[in-house]
N, CA and C of each residue as an Amber inpcrd file, in Angstrom:
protein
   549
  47.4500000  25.1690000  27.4310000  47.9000000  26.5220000  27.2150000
  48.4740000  27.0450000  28.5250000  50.0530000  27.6570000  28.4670000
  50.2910000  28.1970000  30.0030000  49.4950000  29.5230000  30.2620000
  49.5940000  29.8970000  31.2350000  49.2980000  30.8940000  32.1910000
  49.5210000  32.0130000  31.8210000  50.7320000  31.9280000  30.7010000
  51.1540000  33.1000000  30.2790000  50.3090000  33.2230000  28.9250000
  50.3770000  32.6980000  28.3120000  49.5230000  32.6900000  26.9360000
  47.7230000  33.0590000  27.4560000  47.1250000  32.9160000  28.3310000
  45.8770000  33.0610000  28.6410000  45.6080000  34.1780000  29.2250000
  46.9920000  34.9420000  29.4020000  46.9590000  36.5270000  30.0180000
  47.1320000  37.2460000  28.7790000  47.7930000  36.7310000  28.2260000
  47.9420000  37.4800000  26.5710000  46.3950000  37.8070000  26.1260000
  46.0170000  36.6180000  25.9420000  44.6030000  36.0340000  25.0110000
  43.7120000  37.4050000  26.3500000  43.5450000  37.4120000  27.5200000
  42.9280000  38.0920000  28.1340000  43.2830000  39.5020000  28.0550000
  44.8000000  40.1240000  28.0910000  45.0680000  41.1880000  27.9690000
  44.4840000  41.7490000  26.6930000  44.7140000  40.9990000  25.1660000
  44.1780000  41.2160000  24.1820000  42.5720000  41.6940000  23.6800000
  42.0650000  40.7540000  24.4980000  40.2760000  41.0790000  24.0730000
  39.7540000  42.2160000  25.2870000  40.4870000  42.7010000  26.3940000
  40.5400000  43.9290000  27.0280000  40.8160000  44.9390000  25.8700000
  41.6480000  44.9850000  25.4230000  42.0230000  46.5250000  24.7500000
  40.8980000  46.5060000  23.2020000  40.9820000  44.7630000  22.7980000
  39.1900000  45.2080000  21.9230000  39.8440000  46.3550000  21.0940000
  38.9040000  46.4980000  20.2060000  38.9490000  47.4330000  18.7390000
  40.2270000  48.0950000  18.8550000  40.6100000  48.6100000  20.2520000
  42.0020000  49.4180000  20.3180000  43.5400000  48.8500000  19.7140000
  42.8810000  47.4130000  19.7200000  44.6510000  46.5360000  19.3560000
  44.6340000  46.3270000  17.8710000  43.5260000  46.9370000  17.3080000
  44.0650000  46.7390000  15.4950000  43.8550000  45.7660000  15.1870000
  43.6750000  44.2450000  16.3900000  43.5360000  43.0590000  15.6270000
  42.4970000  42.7260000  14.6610000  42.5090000  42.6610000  13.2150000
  41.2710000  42.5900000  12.8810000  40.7520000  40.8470000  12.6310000
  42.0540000  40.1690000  13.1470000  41.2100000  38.4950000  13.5440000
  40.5310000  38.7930000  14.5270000  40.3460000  39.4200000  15.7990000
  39.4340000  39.4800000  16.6990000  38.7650000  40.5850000  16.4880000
  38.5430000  41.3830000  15.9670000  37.7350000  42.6370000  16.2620000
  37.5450000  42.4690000  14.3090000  36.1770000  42.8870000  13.8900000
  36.0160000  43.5730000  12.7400000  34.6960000  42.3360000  12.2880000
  35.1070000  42.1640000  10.7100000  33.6450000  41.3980000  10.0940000
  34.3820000  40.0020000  10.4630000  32.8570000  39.1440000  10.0880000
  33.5420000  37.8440000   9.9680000  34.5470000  37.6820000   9.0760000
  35.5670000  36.3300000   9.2840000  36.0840000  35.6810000   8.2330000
  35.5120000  35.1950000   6.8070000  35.9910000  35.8120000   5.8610000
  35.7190000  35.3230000   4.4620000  35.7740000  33.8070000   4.5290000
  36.0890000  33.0620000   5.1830000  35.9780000  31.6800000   5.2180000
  34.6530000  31.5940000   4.8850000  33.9700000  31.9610000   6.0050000
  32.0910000  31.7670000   5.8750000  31.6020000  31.8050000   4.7480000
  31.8590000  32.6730000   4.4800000  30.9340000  32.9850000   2.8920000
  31.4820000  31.9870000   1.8360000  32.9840000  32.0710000   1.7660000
  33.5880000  31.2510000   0.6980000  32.9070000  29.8480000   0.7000000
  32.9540000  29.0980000   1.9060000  32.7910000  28.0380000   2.3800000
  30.9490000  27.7140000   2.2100000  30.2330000  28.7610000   2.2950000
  28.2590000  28.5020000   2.5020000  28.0290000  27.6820000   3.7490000
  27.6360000  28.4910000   4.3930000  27.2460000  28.2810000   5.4130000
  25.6130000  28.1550000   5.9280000  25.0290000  27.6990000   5.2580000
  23.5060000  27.7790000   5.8050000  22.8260000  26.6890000   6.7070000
  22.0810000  26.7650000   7.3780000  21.7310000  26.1970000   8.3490000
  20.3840000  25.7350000   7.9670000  19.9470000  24.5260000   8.5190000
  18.7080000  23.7040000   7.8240000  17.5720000  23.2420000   8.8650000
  17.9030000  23.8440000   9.8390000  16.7640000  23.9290000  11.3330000
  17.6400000  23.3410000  12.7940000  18.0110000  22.4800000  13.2220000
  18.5460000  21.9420000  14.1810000  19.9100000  21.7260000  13.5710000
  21.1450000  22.6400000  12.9790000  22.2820000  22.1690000  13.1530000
  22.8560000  22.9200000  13.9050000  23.9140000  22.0360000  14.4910000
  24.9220000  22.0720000  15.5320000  25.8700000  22.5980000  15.0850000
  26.6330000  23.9230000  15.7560000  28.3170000  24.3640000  15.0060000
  29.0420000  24.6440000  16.6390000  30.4010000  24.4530000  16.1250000
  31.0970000  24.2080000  16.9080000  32.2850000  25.6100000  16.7260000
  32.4090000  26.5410000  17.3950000  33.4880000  27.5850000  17.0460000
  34.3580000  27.3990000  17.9630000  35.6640000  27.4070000  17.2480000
  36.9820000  26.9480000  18.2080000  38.0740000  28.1460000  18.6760000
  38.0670000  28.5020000  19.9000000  38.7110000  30.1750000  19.6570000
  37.5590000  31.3000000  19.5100000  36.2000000  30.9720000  19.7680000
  35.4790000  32.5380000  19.6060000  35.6150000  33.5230000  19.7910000
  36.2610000  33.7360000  21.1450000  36.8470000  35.4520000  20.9850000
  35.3000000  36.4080000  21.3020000  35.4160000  36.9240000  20.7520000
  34.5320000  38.2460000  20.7920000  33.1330000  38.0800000  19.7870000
  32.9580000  35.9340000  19.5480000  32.0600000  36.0300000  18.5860000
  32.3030000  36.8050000  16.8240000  33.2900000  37.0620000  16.4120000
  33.0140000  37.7410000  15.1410000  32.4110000  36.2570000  13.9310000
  33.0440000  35.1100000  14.1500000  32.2380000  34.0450000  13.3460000
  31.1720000  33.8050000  13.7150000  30.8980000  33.8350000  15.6400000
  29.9310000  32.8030000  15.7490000  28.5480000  33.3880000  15.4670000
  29.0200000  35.1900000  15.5810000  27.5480000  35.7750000  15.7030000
  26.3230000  35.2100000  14.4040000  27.3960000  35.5110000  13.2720000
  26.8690000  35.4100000  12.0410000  26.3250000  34.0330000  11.6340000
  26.8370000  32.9530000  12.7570000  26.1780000  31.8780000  11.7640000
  24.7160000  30.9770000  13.1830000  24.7140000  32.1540000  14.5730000
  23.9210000  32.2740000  15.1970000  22.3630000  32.8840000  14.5970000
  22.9670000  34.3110000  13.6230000  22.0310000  34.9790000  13.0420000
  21.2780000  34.3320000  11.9220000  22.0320000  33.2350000  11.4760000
  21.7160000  32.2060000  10.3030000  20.8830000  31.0920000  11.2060000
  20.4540000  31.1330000  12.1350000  19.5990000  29.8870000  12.4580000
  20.5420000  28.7960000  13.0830000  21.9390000  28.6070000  13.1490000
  22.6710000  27.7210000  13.7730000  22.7590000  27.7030000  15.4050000
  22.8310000  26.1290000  16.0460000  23.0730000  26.6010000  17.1520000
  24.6260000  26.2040000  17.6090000  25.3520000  27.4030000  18.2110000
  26.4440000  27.8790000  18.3690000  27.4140000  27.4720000  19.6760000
  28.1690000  26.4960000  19.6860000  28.6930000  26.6980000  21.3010000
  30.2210000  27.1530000  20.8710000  30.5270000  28.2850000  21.2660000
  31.6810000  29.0140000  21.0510000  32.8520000  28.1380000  22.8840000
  33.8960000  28.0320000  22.4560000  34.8070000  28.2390000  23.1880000
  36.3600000  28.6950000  23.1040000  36.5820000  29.3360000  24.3000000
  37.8880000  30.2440000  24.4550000  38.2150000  30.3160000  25.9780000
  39.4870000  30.3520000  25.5910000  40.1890000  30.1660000  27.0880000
  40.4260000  31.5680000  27.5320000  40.0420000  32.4790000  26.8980000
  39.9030000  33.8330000  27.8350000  38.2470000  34.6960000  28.6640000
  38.2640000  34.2120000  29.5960000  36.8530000  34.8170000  29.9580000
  36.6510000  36.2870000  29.7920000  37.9670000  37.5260000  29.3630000
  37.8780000  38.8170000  28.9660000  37.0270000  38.5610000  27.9610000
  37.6740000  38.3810000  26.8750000  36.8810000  38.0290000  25.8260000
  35.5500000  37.1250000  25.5730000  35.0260000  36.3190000  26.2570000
  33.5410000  36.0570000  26.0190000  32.7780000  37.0330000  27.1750000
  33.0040000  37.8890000  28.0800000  32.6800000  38.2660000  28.6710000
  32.4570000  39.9060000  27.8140000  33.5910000  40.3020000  26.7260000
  33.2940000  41.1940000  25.9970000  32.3180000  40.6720000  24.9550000
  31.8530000  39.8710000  24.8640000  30.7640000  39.2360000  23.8300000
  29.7530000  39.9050000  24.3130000  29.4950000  39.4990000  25.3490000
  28.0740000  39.4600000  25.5920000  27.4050000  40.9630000  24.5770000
  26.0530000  40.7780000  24.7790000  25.2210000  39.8380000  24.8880000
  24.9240000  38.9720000  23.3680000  25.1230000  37.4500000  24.2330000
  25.2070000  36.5980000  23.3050000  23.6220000  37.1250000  22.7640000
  23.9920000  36.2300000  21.0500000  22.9090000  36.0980000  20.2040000
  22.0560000  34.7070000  20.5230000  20.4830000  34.9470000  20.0180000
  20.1620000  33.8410000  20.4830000  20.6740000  32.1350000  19.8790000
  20.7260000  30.9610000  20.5600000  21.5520000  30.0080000  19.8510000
  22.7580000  30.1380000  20.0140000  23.5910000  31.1720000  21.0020000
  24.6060000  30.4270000  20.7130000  24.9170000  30.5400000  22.5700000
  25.5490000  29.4320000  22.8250000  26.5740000  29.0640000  24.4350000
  27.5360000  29.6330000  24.2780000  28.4750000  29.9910000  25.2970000
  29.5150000  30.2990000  25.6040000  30.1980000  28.9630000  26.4930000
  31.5500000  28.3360000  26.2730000  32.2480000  27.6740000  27.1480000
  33.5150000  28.4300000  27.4640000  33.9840000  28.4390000  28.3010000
  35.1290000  28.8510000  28.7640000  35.9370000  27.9760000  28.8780000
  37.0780000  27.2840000  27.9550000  37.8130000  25.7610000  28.5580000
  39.0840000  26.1490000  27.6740000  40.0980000  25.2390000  27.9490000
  41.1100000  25.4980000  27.6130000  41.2320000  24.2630000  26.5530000
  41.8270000  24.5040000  24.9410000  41.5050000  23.3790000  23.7750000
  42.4070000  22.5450000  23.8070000  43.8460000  22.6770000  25.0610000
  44.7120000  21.8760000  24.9310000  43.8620000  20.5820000  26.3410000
  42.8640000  20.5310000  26.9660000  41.9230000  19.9330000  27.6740000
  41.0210000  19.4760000  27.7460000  40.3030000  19.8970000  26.7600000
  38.8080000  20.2630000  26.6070000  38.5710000  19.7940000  25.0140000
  38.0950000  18.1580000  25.4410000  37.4930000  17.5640000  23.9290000
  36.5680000  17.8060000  23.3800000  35.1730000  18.0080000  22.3800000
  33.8320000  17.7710000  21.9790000  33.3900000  16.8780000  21.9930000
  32.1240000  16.5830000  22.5140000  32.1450000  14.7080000  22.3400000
  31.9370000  14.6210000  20.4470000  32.0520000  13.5560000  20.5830000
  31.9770000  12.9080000  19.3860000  30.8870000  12.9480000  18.4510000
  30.3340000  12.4470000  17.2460000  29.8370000  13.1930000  16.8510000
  28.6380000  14.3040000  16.7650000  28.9340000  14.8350000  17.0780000
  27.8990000  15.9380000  17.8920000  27.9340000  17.4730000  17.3130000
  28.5620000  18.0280000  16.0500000  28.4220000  19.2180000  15.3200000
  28.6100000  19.1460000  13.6500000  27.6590000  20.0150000  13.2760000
  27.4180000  19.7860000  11.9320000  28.6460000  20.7210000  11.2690000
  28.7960000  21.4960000  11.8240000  29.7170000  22.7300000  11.6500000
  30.9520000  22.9290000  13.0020000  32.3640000  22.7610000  12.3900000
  33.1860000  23.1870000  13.5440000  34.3660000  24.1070000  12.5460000
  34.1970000  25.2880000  12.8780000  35.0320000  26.1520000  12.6260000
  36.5100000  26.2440000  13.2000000  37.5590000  26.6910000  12.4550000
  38.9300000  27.1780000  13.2920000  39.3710000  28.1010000  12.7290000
  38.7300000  29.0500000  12.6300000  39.7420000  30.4660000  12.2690000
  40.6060000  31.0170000  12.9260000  41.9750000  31.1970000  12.1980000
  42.9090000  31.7910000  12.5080000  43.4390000  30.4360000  14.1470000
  42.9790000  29.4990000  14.2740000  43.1550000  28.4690000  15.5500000
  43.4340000  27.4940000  14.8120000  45.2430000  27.1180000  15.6590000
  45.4960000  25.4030000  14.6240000  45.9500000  25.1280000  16.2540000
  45.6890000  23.7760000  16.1010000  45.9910000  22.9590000  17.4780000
  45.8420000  21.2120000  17.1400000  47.0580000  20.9880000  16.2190000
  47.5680000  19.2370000  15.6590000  46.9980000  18.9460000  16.4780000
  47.4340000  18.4850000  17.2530000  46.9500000  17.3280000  18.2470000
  45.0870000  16.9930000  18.2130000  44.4990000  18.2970000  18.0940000
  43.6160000  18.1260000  18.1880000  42.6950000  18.0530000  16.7970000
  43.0780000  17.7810000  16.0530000  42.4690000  18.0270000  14.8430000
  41.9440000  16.3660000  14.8560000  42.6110000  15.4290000  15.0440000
  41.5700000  13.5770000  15.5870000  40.3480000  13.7660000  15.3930000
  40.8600000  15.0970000  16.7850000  39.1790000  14.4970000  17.2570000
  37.6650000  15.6350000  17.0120000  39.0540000  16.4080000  16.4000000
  37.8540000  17.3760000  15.5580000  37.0460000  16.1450000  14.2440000
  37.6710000  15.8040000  14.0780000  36.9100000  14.8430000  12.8920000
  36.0440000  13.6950000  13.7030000  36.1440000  13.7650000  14.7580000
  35.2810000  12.7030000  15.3150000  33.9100000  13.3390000  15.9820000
  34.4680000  14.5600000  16.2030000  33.0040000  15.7810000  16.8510000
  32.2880000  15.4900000  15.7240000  32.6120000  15.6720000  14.1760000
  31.5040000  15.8410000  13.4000000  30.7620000  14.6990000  13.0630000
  29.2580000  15.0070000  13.0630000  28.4690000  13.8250000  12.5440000
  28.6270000  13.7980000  11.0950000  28.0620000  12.6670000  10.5430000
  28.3630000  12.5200000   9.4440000  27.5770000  13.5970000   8.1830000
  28.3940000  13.7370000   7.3060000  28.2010000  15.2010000   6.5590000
  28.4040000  16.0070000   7.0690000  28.8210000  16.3500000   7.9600000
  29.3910000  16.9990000   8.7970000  30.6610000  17.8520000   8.2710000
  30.8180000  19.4870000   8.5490000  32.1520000  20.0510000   7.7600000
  32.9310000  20.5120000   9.0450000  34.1080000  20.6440000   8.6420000
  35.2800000  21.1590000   9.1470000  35.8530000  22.3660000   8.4410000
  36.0050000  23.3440000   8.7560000  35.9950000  24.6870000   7.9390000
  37.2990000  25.3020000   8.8720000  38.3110000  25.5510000   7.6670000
  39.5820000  26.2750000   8.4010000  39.8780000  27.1130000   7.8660000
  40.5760000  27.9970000   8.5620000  41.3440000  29.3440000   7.7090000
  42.4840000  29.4600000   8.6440000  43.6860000  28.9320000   7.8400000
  45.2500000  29.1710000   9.1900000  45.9520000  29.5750000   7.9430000
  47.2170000  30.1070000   8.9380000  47.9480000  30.8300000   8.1880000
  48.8080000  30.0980000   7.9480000  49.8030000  30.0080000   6.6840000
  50.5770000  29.4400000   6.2040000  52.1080000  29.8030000   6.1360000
  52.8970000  28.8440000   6.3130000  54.5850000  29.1050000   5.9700000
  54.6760000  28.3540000   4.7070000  55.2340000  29.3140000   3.9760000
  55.1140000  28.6740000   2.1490000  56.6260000  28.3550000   2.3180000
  57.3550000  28.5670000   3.3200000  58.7950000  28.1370000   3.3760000
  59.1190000  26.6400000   4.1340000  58.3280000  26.0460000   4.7610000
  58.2300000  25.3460000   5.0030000  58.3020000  23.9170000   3.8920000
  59.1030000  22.8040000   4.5190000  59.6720000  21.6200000   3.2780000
  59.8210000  20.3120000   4.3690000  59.7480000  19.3990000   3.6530000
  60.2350000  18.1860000   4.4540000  61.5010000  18.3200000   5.8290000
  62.4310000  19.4540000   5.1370000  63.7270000  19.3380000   5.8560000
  63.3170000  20.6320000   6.7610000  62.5740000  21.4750000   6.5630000
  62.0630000  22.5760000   7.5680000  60.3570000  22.8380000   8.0050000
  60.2950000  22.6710000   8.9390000  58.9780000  22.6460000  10.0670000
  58.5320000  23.8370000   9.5370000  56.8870000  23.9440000   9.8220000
  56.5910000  25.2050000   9.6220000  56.7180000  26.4850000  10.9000000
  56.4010000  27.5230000  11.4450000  57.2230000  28.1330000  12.1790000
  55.6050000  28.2430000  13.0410000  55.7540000  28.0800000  14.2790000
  54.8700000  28.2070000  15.4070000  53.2440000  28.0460000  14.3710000
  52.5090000  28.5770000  14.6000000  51.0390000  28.4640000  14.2210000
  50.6340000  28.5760000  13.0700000  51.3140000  27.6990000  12.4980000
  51.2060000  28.3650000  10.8080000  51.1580000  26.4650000  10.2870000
  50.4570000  26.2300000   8.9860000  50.4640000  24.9870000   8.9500000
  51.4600000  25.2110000   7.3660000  52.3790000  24.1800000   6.8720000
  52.8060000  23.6800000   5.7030000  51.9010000  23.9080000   4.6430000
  52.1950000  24.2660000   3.5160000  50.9370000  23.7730000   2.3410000
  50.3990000  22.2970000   2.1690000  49.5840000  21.8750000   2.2810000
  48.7500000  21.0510000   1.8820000  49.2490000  19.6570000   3.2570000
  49.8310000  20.8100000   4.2110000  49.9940000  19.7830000   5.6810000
  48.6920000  19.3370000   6.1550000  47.3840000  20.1030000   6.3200000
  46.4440000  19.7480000   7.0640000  45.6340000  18.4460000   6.5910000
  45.5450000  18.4790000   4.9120000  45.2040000  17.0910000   4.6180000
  45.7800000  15.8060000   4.9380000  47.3130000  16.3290000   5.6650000
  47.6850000  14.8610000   5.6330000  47.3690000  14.4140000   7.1410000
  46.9940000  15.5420000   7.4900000  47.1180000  15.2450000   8.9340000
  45.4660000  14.9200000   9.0470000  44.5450000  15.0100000   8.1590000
  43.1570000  14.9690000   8.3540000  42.5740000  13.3860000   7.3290000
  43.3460000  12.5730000   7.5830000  43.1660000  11.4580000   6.4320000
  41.5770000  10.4350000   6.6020000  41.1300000  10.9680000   7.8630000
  39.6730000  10.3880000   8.1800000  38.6170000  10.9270000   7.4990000
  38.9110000  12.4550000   6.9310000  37.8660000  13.1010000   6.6670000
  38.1120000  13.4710000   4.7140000  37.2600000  14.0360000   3.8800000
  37.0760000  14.3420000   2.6850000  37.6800000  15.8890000   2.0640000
  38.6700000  16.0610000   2.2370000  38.5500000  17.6400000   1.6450000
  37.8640000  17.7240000   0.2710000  37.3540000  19.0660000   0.0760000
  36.1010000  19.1030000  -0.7280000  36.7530000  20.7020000  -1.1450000
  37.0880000  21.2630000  -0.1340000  37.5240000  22.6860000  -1.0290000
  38.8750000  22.9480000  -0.3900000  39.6220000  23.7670000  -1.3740000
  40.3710000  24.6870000  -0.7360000  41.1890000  25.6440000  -1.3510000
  41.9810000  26.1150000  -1.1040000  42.3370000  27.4710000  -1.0510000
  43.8510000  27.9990000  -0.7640000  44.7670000  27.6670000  -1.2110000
  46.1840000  28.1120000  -0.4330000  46.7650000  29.3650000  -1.4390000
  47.4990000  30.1730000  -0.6920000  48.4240000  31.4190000  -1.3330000
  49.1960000  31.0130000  -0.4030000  50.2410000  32.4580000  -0.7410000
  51.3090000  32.5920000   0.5130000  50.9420000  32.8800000   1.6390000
  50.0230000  33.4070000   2.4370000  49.6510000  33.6660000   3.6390000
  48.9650000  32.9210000   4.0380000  47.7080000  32.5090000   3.1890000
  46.9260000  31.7000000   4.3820000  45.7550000  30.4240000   3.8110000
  45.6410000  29.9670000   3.8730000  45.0960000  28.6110000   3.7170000
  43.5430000  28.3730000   4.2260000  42.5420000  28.3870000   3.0560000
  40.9570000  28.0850000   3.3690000  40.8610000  26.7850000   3.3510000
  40.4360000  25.8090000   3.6670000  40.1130000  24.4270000   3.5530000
  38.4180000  24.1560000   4.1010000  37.8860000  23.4980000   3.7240000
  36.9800000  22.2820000   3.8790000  36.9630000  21.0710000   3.6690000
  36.6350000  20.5730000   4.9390000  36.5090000  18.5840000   4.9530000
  35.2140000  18.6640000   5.3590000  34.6300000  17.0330000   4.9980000
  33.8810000  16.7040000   5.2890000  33.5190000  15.3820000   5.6310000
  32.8290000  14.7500000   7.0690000  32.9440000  13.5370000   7.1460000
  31.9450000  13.1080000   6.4530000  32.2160000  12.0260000   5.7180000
  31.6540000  11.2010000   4.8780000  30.4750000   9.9880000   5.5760000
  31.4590000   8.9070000   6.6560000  30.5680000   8.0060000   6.7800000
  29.9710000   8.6440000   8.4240000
């Protein structure tokens, strides 16, 4: 991520509730709920992009343990105070791998980053879910790309061929999915 994009991401979680964003500021993502999220004593979740915590709090409050990361220290620094169970990392996702399988739960709301989606399927242990919510270009076709951060319809499965999709979800805006690793 440049220098410039991480002043954005920092300028942004400064102004907090004031910028209207309600991906960073407000309730969790309906992903959660859609998706069931419950926790069974020692699982591991992985939040990609935490921000200000609005996913991670809730599935901290559920008994999960939580390592949130984001490349803006405004924003985990407006977190505080963390809930119990969950870490804060500060790293940048175009750098900064998970080891392998090592989370029962890895979230990406409103966060797409191809490249890294490999080895998101390799973070998870087995049974292990992958839970997304990105936004979609329904204009998007073989002969046209989808436009900056937005994935194709039914692009992420192809790009996720290691893992099980099990649910999902597409309209014109935005796209719920679940995978799950199998072996």
């Amino acid at each position: 991520m440049s220098e410039d994009e991480r002043s954005k991401w920092d300028a942004t979680y400064a102004q907090g509730a004031e910028a209207g964003n309600t991906r960073i500021v407000g309730p969790p993502s309906a992903a959660l709920a859609w998706a069931g999220c419950p926790a069974t004593g020692a699982d591991r979740a992985l939040d990609l992009g935490c921000g200000l915590l609005r996913n991670a709090r809730p599935l901290a409050d559920l008994g999960w343990r939580v390592l949130g990361v984001d490349v803006s220290r405004v924003g985990l620094a407006r977190a505080r105070p963390f809930p119990k169970g969950f870490q804060a990392l500060h790293a940048d996702l175009d750098h900064w791998t998970p080891p392998p399988r090592s989370f029962d739960l890895i979230i990406a709301i409103h966060y797409l980053n191809r490249p890294l989606l490999p080895v998101l399927a390799e973070a998870l242990r087995p049974g292990g879910a992958l839970l997304m919510e990105i936004r979609l270009d329904p204009d998007a076709g073989p002969d046209k790309p989808p436009r900056g951060f937005r994935l194709a319809p039914l692009e992420v499965a192809r790009l996720l061929p290691q893992l099980v999709l099990t649910d999902l979800e597409e309209n014109d805006e935005r796209g719920l999915y679940r995978f799950v690793r199998v072996e």
